[in-house]
PDB file of N, CA and C in Angstrom:
ATOM      1  N   UNK A   1     102.214  -0.173 157.296  1.00  0.00           N
ATOM      2  CA  UNK A   1     102.974  -1.718 156.834  1.00  0.00           C
ATOM      3  C   UNK A   1     101.899  -2.759 157.758  1.00  0.00           C
ATOM      4  N   UNK A   2     101.525  -3.932 157.108  1.00  0.00           N
ATOM      5  CA  UNK A   2     101.243  -5.216 157.806  1.00  0.00           C
ATOM      6  C   UNK A   2     102.044  -5.437 159.139  1.00  0.00           C
ATOM      7  N   UNK A   3     103.053  -5.349 158.802  1.00  0.00           N
ATOM      8  CA  UNK A   3     103.722  -6.051 160.035  1.00  0.00           C
ATOM      9  C   UNK A   3     103.645  -5.011 161.331  1.00  0.00           C
ATOM     10  N   UNK A   4     103.605  -3.776 161.098  1.00  0.00           N
ATOM     11  CA  UNK A   4     103.466  -2.890 162.212  1.00  0.00           C
ATOM     12  C   UNK A   4     102.199  -3.475 162.877  1.00  0.00           C
ATOM     13  N   UNK A   5     101.167  -3.586 162.276  1.00  0.00           N
ATOM     14  CA  UNK A   5      99.463  -3.826 163.060  1.00  0.00           C
ATOM     15  C   UNK A   5      99.511  -5.070 163.670  1.00  0.00           C
ATOM     16  N   UNK A   6     100.141  -6.304 162.843  1.00  0.00           N
ATOM     17  CA  UNK A   6     100.240  -7.277 163.542  1.00  0.00           C
ATOM     18  C   UNK A   6     101.234  -7.177 164.638  1.00  0.00           C
ATOM     19  N   UNK A   7     102.352  -6.767 164.598  1.00  0.00           N
ATOM     20  CA  UNK A   7     102.851  -6.378 166.135  1.00  0.00           C
ATOM     21  C   UNK A   7     102.267  -5.812 166.988  1.00  0.00           C
ATOM     22  N   UNK A   8     101.061  -4.307 166.848  1.00  0.00           N
ATOM     23  CA  UNK A   8     100.829  -4.006 168.283  1.00  0.00           C
ATOM     24  C   UNK A   8      99.109  -4.811 168.451  1.00  0.00           C
ATOM     25  N   UNK A   9      99.111  -5.494 167.617  1.00  0.00           N
ATOM     26  CA  UNK A   9      97.920  -6.452 168.371  1.00  0.00           C
ATOM     27  C   UNK A   9      98.226  -7.564 169.303  1.00  0.00           C
ATOM     28  N   UNK A  10      99.592  -8.020 168.287  1.00  0.00           N
ATOM     29  CA  UNK A  10     100.254  -9.163 169.428  1.00  0.00           C
ATOM     30  C   UNK A  10     100.542  -8.206 170.902  1.00  0.00           C
ATOM     31  N   UNK A  11     101.076  -7.433 170.811  1.00  0.00           N
ATOM     32  CA  UNK A  11     101.634  -6.849 172.067  1.00  0.00           C
ATOM     33  C   UNK A  11     100.166  -6.350 173.125  1.00  0.00           C
ATOM     34  N   UNK A  12      99.396  -5.691 172.417  1.00  0.00           N
ATOM     35  CA  UNK A  12      97.698  -5.690 173.011  1.00  0.00           C
ATOM     36  C   UNK A  12      97.298  -7.024 173.514  1.00  0.00           C
ATOM     37  N   UNK A  13      97.202  -8.013 172.810  1.00  0.00           N
ATOM     38  CA  UNK A  13      97.007  -9.474 173.235  1.00  0.00           C
ATOM     39  C   UNK A  13      97.509  -9.900 174.240  1.00  0.00           C
ATOM     40  N   UNK A  14      99.113  -9.454 174.448  1.00  0.00           N
ATOM     41  CA  UNK A  14      99.819 -10.609 175.765  1.00  0.00           C
ATOM     42  C   UNK A  14      99.735  -9.827 176.524  1.00  0.00           C
ATOM     43  N   UNK A  15      99.386  -8.111 176.419  1.00  0.00           N
ATOM     44  CA  UNK A  15      99.340  -7.525 177.549  1.00  0.00           C
ATOM     45  C   UNK A  15      98.178  -7.514 178.371  1.00  0.00           C
ATOM     46  N   UNK A  16      96.948  -8.118 177.778  1.00  0.00           N
ATOM     47  CA  UNK A  16      95.759  -8.380 177.965  1.00  0.00           C
ATOM     48  C   UNK A  16      95.658  -9.535 178.756  1.00  0.00           C
ATOM     49  N   UNK A  17      96.129 -10.416 178.102  1.00  0.00           N
ATOM     50  CA  UNK A  17      96.330 -11.855 178.513  1.00  0.00           C
ATOM     51  C   UNK A  17      97.745 -11.788 180.109  1.00  0.00           C
ATOM     52  N   UNK A  18      98.423 -11.203 180.302  1.00  0.00           N
ATOM     53  CA  UNK A  18      99.321 -10.489 181.639  1.00  0.00           C
ATOM     54  C   UNK A  18      98.556 -10.139 182.435  1.00  0.00           C
ATOM     55  N   UNK A  19      97.819  -9.064 182.169  1.00  0.00           N
ATOM     56  CA  UNK A  19      96.633  -8.580 182.964  1.00  0.00           C
ATOM     57  C   UNK A  19      95.775  -9.753 184.018  1.00  0.00           C
ATOM     58  N   UNK A  20      95.122 -10.296 182.747  1.00  0.00           N
ATOM     59  CA  UNK A  20      93.766 -10.900 183.284  1.00  0.00           C
ATOM     60  C   UNK A  20      94.405 -12.053 184.486  1.00  0.00           C
ATOM     61  N   UNK A  21      96.001 -12.667 183.939  1.00  0.00           N
ATOM     62  CA  UNK A  21      96.390 -13.505 185.145  1.00  0.00           C
ATOM     63  C   UNK A  21      96.675 -13.138 186.071  1.00  0.00           C
ATOM     64  N   UNK A  22      97.277 -11.787 186.075  1.00  0.00           N
ATOM     65  CA  UNK A  22      97.245 -10.995 187.465  1.00  0.00           C
ATOM     66  C   UNK A  22      96.349 -10.685 188.195  1.00  0.00           C
ATOM     67  N   UNK A  23      95.014 -10.517 187.721  1.00  0.00           N
ATOM     68  CA  UNK A  23      93.609 -10.493 188.160  1.00  0.00           C
ATOM     69  C   UNK A  23      93.366 -11.687 188.553  1.00  0.00           C
ATOM     70  N   UNK A  24      93.412 -12.773 188.167  1.00  0.00           N
ATOM     71  CA  UNK A  24      93.311 -13.765 188.488  1.00  0.00           C
ATOM     72  C   UNK A  24      94.130 -14.535 189.434  1.00  0.00           C
ATOM     73  N   UNK A  25      94.851 -14.257 190.143  1.00  0.00           N
ATOM     74  CA  UNK A  25      95.764 -14.331 190.873  1.00  0.00           C
ATOM     75  C   UNK A  25      95.628 -13.531 192.148  1.00  0.00           C
ATOM     76  N   UNK A  26      95.538 -11.867 191.982  1.00  0.00           N
ATOM     77  CA  UNK A  26      94.787 -11.643 193.037  1.00  0.00           C
ATOM     78  C   UNK A  26      93.898 -11.835 193.794  1.00  0.00           C
ATOM     79  N   UNK A  27      92.640 -12.109 192.678  1.00  0.00           N
ATOM     80  CA  UNK A  27      91.401 -12.412 193.280  1.00  0.00           C
ATOM     81  C   UNK A  27      91.590 -13.628 194.238  1.00  0.00           C
ATOM     82  N   UNK A  28      92.338 -14.859 193.729  1.00  0.00           N
ATOM     83  CA  UNK A  28      92.335 -16.359 194.312  1.00  0.00           C
ATOM     84  C   UNK A  28      94.320 -16.570 194.647  1.00  0.00           C
ATOM     85  N   UNK A  29      94.669 -16.365 195.056  1.00  0.00           N
ATOM     86  CA  UNK A  29      96.398 -16.338 194.990  1.00  0.00           C
ATOM     87  C   UNK A  29      96.748 -17.846 195.125  1.00  0.00           C
ATOM     88  N   UNK A  30      96.201 -18.854 196.267  1.00  0.00           N
ATOM     89  CA  UNK A  30      96.340 -20.411 196.155  1.00  0.00           C
ATOM     90  C   UNK A  30      95.810 -21.211 195.012  1.00  0.00           C
ATOM     91  N   UNK A  31      94.870 -20.755 194.227  1.00  0.00           N
ATOM     92  CA  UNK A  31      94.201 -21.643 193.251  1.00  0.00           C
ATOM     93  C   UNK A  31      94.706 -22.521 192.288  1.00  0.00           C
ATOM     94  N   UNK A  32      95.951 -21.508 191.303  1.00  0.00           N
ATOM     95  CA  UNK A  32      96.494 -21.906 190.376  1.00  0.00           C
ATOM     96  C   UNK A  32      97.513 -21.421 189.954  1.00  0.00           C
ATOM     97  N   UNK A  33      98.619 -21.083 191.079  1.00  0.00           N
ATOM     98  CA  UNK A  33      99.474 -19.904 191.474  1.00  0.00           C
ATOM     99  C   UNK A  33     100.769 -20.377 190.256  1.00  0.00           C
ATOM    100  N   UNK A  34     100.599 -21.556 189.723  1.00  0.00           N
ATOM    101  CA  UNK A  34     101.965 -22.364 189.202  1.00  0.00           C
ATOM    102  C   UNK A  34     101.830 -21.866 187.797  1.00  0.00           C
ATOM    103  N   UNK A  35      99.879 -21.902 187.577  1.00  0.00           N
ATOM    104  CA  UNK A  35      99.807 -21.951 185.875  1.00  0.00           C
ATOM    105  C   UNK A  35      99.424 -20.657 185.757  1.00  0.00           C
ATOM    106  N   UNK A  36      98.936 -19.765 186.326  1.00  0.00           N
ATOM    107  CA  UNK A  36      99.125 -18.397 186.349  1.00  0.00           C
ATOM    108  C   UNK A  36     100.598 -17.863 186.390  1.00  0.00           C
ATOM    109  N   UNK A  37     101.547 -18.261 187.086  1.00  0.00           N
ATOM    110  CA  UNK A  37     103.197 -18.297 186.568  1.00  0.00           C
ATOM    111  C   UNK A  37     103.155 -18.002 185.036  1.00  0.00           C
ATOM    112  N   UNK A  38     103.097 -19.368 185.093  1.00  0.00           N
ATOM    113  CA  UNK A  38     103.481 -19.746 183.832  1.00  0.00           C
ATOM    114  C   UNK A  38     102.854 -18.656 182.548  1.00  0.00           C
ATOM    115  N   UNK A  39     101.048 -18.721 183.039  1.00  0.00           N
ATOM    116  CA  UNK A  39     100.157 -17.907 181.958  1.00  0.00           C
ATOM    117  C   UNK A  39     101.025 -16.609 181.628  1.00  0.00           C
ATOM    118  N   UNK A  40     101.210 -15.994 182.689  1.00  0.00           N
ATOM    119  CA  UNK A  40     102.412 -14.515 182.728  1.00  0.00           C
ATOM    120  C   UNK A  40     103.373 -14.912 181.806  1.00  0.00           C
ATOM    121  N   UNK A  41     104.601 -15.675 182.409  1.00  0.00           N
ATOM    122  CA  UNK A  41     106.024 -15.584 181.607  1.00  0.00           C
ATOM    123  C   UNK A  41     105.672 -16.191 180.187  1.00  0.00           C
ATOM    124  N   UNK A  42     104.631 -16.550 179.988  1.00  0.00           N
ATOM    125  CA  UNK A  42     104.289 -17.067 178.266  1.00  0.00           C
ATOM    126  C   UNK A  42     103.780 -15.472 177.611  1.00  0.00           C
ATOM    127  N   UNK A  43     103.090 -14.872 178.596  1.00  0.00           N
ATOM    128  CA  UNK A  43     102.218 -13.206 178.019  1.00  0.00           C
ATOM    129  C   UNK A  43     103.967 -12.247 177.606  1.00  0.00           C
ATOM    130  N   UNK A  44     104.915 -13.101 178.290  1.00  0.00           N
ATOM    131  CA  UNK A  44     106.202 -11.993 178.859  1.00  0.00           C
ATOM    132  C   UNK A  44     106.905 -12.047 177.221  1.00  0.00           C
ATOM    133  N   UNK A  45     107.107 -13.378 177.147  1.00  0.00           N
ATOM    134  CA  UNK A  45     107.663 -13.733 176.015  1.00  0.00           C
ATOM    135  C   UNK A  45     107.070 -13.258 174.821  1.00  0.00           C
ATOM    136  N   UNK A  46     105.864 -13.347 174.793  1.00  0.00           N
ATOM    137  CA  UNK A  46     104.702 -13.307 173.973  1.00  0.00           C
ATOM    138  C   UNK A  46     105.329 -11.491 173.112  1.00  0.00           C
ATOM    139  N   UNK A  47     105.361 -11.086 174.312  1.00  0.00           N
ATOM    140  CA  UNK A  47     105.327  -9.719 174.144  1.00  0.00           C
ATOM    141  C   UNK A  47     106.388  -8.969 173.945  1.00  0.00           C
ATOM    142  N   UNK A  48     107.299  -9.713 174.413  1.00  0.00           N
ATOM    143  CA  UNK A  48     109.229  -9.174 173.860  1.00  0.00           C
ATOM    144  C   UNK A  48     109.290  -9.722 172.765  1.00  0.00           C
ATOM    145  N   UNK A  49     108.698 -11.186 171.670  1.00  0.00           N
ATOM    146  CA  UNK A  49     108.898 -11.585 170.339  1.00  0.00           C
ATOM    147  C   UNK A  49     108.115 -10.212 169.861  1.00  0.00           C
ATOM    148  N   UNK A  50     106.676  -9.901 169.870  1.00  0.00           N
ATOM    149  CA  UNK A  50     106.497  -8.313 169.654  1.00  0.00           C
ATOM    150  C   UNK A  50     106.887  -7.394 169.106  1.00  0.00           C
ATOM    151  N   UNK A  51     107.552  -6.968 170.334  1.00  0.00           N
ATOM    152  CA  UNK A  51     108.633  -5.708 170.021  1.00  0.00           C
ATOM    153  C   UNK A  51     109.500  -6.008 169.454  1.00  0.00           C
ATOM    154  N   UNK A  52     110.198  -7.236 168.992  1.00  0.00           N
ATOM    155  CA  UNK A  52     111.588  -7.430 168.102  1.00  0.00           C
ATOM    156  C   UNK A  52     110.705  -7.619 167.204  1.00  0.00           C
ATOM    157  N   UNK A  53     109.635  -7.871 166.630  1.00  0.00           N
ATOM    158  CA  UNK A  53     109.328  -7.764 165.414  1.00  0.00           C
ATOM    159  C   UNK A  53     108.746  -6.602 164.641  1.00  0.00           C
ATOM    160  N   UNK A  54     108.114  -5.423 165.831  1.00  0.00           N
ATOM    161  CA  UNK A  54     108.323  -3.878 165.548  1.00  0.00           C
ATOM    162  C   UNK A  54     109.402  -3.219 165.163  1.00  0.00           C
ATOM    163  N   UNK A  55     110.312  -3.691 166.131  1.00  0.00           N
ATOM    164  CA  UNK A  55     111.808  -3.045 166.119  1.00  0.00           C
ATOM    165  C   UNK A  55     112.269  -3.517 164.230  1.00  0.00           C
ATOM    166  N   UNK A  56     112.117  -4.745 164.117  1.00  0.00           N
ATOM    167  CA  UNK A  56     113.053  -5.213 162.810  1.00  0.00           C
ATOM    168  C   UNK A  56     111.835  -4.642 161.797  1.00  0.00           C
ATOM    169  N   UNK A  57     110.746  -4.439 161.639  1.00  0.00           N
ATOM    170  CA  UNK A  57     109.964  -3.681 160.544  1.00  0.00           C
ATOM    171  C   UNK A  57     110.053  -2.084 160.813  1.00  0.00           C
ATOM    172  N   UNK A  58     110.580  -1.673 161.881  1.00  0.00           N
ATOM    173  CA  UNK A  58     111.123  -0.338 161.355  1.00  0.00           C
ATOM    174  C   UNK A  58     112.289   0.197 161.045  1.00  0.00           C
ATOM    175  N   UNK A  59     113.154  -0.761 161.661  1.00  0.00           N
ATOM    176  CA  UNK A  59     114.535  -0.886 160.642  1.00  0.00           C
ATOM    177  C   UNK A  59     114.622  -1.204 159.105  1.00  0.00           C
ATOM    178  N   UNK A  60     113.979  -2.297 159.164  1.00  0.00           N
ATOM    179  CA  UNK A  60     113.411  -2.566 157.294  1.00  0.00           C
ATOM    180  C   UNK A  60     112.968  -1.137 156.738  1.00  0.00           C
ATOM    181  N   UNK A  61     111.992  -0.582 157.210  1.00  0.00           N
ATOM    182  CA  UNK A  61     111.537   0.749 156.802  1.00  0.00           C
ATOM    183  C   UNK A  61     112.667   1.396 156.713  1.00  0.00           C
ATOM    184  N   UNK A  62     113.495   2.039 157.838  1.00  0.00           N
ATOM    185  CA  UNK A  62     114.353   3.194 157.484  1.00  0.00           C
ATOM    186  C   UNK A  62     115.477   2.466 156.426  1.00  0.00           C
ATOM    187  N   UNK A  63     115.748   1.196 156.339  1.00  0.00           N
ATOM    188  CA  UNK A  63     116.898   0.846 155.503  1.00  0.00           C
ATOM    189  C   UNK A  63     116.007   1.352 153.910  1.00  0.00           C
ATOM    190  N   UNK A  64     114.771   0.673 153.966  1.00  0.00           N
ATOM    191  CA  UNK A  64     114.239   0.895 152.432  1.00  0.00           C
ATOM    192  C   UNK A  64     113.969   2.488 152.389  1.00  0.00           C
ATOM    193  N   UNK A  65     113.737   3.328 152.885  1.00  0.00           N
ATOM    194  CA  UNK A  65     113.988   4.772 152.632  1.00  0.00           C
ATOM    195  C   UNK A  65     115.243   5.531 152.264  1.00  0.00           C
ATOM    196  N   UNK A  66     115.927   4.849 153.119  1.00  0.00           N
ATOM    197  CA  UNK A  66     117.831   5.543 152.802  1.00  0.00           C
ATOM    198  C   UNK A  66     118.101   4.741 151.441  1.00  0.00           C
ATOM    199  N   UNK A  67     117.592   3.547 150.775  1.00  0.00           N
ATOM    200  CA  UNK A  67     118.061   3.004 149.484  1.00  0.00           C
ATOM    201  C   UNK A  67     116.897   4.076 148.163  1.00  0.00           C
ATOM    202  N   UNK A  68     115.954   4.290 148.838  1.00  0.00           N
ATOM    203  CA  UNK A  68     115.200   5.050 147.716  1.00  0.00           C
ATOM    204  C   UNK A  68     115.416   6.293 148.111  1.00  0.00           C
ATOM    205  N   UNK A  69     116.281   6.717 149.002  1.00  0.00           N
ATOM    206  CA  UNK A  69     116.408   8.599 148.892  1.00  0.00           C
ATOM    207  C   UNK A  69     117.579   8.876 148.190  1.00  0.00           C
TER     208      UNK A  69
END
């Protein structure tokens, strides 16, 4: 199902954004601390949104299978 692939790609992208921001902060903690904090918060929100899409798609698939059974 396409929703699963899209949500999985979104999760991977959010995790990558978070990791890259954390790495930049570790290298130079005082360069752009506020900006990097905002970036990590955005990545967290994106991750949660994609997990919600994944859960909803799973529930819809389960409901569809129940109807067809």
